[in-house]
Amino acid sequence: VQLVESGGGSIQAGGSLRLSCKASTFPFSNFFMGWFHQAPGEEREGVAAISGGGSASLYADSVKGRFTISRDHYKSEIYLEMKNLKPEDTGIYYCAAKPAKGAFDEQALSRYGVSCWGQGTQVTVS
């Protein structure tokens, strides 16, 4: 399993960015996928997760209404649309894959159970 992120960068507050993550894991739909944010000096925290089929998603309170996660099964990719970015959104964003065991619930935003991490992509909001 390999995950490769892209799309990070520097942007002014209020702007938008779109992150992408290419997965080489099959079958792709057997994995919950998520995006995690690690601010400088802080722990890595889940900000968005999507179910194996893509019909359900979860968000951390800090990003609700601003971030949207989606997945493309044909391309084996997931995306994170980030709008109205704030300085506190600064940090490294990691793509993560978690085997789809059990129900898709708030545990999908937890680091525990993640079987693969991407290398991360830096987002800087000033």
mmCIF file of N, CA, C and O in Angstrom, residues 11 22 35 40 52 78-79 82 86 94 97 103 115:
data_model
loop_
_atom_site.group_PDB
_atom_site.id
_atom_site.type_symbol
_atom_site.label_atom_id
_atom_site.label_comp_id
_atom_site.label_asym_id
_atom_site.label_seq_id
_atom_site.Cartn_x
_atom_site.Cartn_y
_atom_site.Cartn_z
ATOM 1 N N ILE A 11 -0.624 30.074 1.095
ATOM 2 C CA ILE A 11 -1.786 30.824 0.656
ATOM 3 C C ILE A 11 -2.195 31.802 1.744
ATOM 4 O O ILE A 11 -1.896 31.594 2.916
ATOM 5 N N LYS A 22 -3.046 9.954 -4.124
ATOM 6 C CA LYS A 22 -3.128 8.795 -5.010
ATOM 7 C C LYS A 22 -2.812 7.546 -4.206
ATOM 8 O O LYS A 22 -1.757 7.475 -3.561
ATOM 9 N N TRP A 35 -7.950 12.359 5.940
ATOM 10 C CA TRP A 35 -6.919 13.406 5.955
ATOM 11 C C TRP A 35 -6.666 13.789 7.409
ATOM 12 O O TRP A 35 -7.605 14.026 8.175
ATOM 13 N N PRO A 40 2.541 22.522 13.759
ATOM 14 C CA PRO A 40 3.864 22.521 14.393
ATOM 15 C C PRO A 40 3.772 22.300 15.900
ATOM 16 O O PRO A 40 3.028 23.005 16.587
ATOM 17 N N GLY A 52 -15.759 3.646 2.725
ATOM 18 C CA GLY A 52 -15.217 2.882 1.621
ATOM 19 C C GLY A 52 -15.928 3.136 0.303
ATOM 20 O O GLY A 52 -15.294 3.261 -0.751
ATOM 21 N N ILE A 78 -8.211 10.273 -3.414
ATOM 22 C CA ILE A 78 -9.072 11.065 -2.561
ATOM 23 C C ILE A 78 -8.634 12.512 -2.622
ATOM 24 O O ILE A 78 -7.485 12.797 -3.004
ATOM 25 N N TYR A 79 -9.529 13.383 -2.248
ATOM 26 C CA TYR A 79 -9.270 14.815 -2.348
ATOM 27 C C TYR A 79 -9.749 15.510 -1.067
ATOM 28 O O TYR A 79 -10.636 15.017 -0.372
ATOM 29 N N MET A 82 -10.320 22.604 0.492
ATOM 30 C CA MET A 82 -10.217 23.449 1.673
ATOM 31 C C MET A 82 -10.556 24.876 1.280
ATOM 32 O O MET A 82 -9.892 25.452 0.411
ATOM 33 N N LYS A 86 -7.649 29.294 7.314
ATOM 34 C CA LYS A 86 -7.263 30.121 8.439
ATOM 35 C C LYS A 86 -5.807 29.819 8.806
ATOM 36 O O LYS A 86 -5.314 28.719 8.524
ATOM 37 N N TYR A 94 -1.647 14.823 6.023
ATOM 38 C CA TYR A 94 -1.328 13.446 5.673
ATOM 39 C C TYR A 94 -2.582 12.721 5.201
ATOM 40 O O TYR A 94 -3.649 12.831 5.815
ATOM 41 N N ALA A 97 -4.957 5.581 5.153
ATOM 42 C CA ALA A 97 -5.856 4.480 4.785
ATOM 43 C C ALA A 97 -6.063 3.578 5.988
ATOM 44 O O ALA A 97 -5.104 3.251 6.697
ATOM 45 N N ALA A 103 -18.478 -0.496 11.472
ATOM 46 C CA ALA A 103 -19.225 0.658 10.984
ATOM 47 C C ALA A 103 -18.312 1.856 10.761
ATOM 48 O O ALA A 103 -17.270 1.997 11.402
ATOM 49 N N SER A 115 -3.473 1.945 8.584
ATOM 50 C CA SER A 115 -2.507 0.949 8.119
ATOM 51 C C SER A 115 -1.460 1.555 7.200
ATOM 52 O O SER A 115 -0.418 0.937 6.962
#
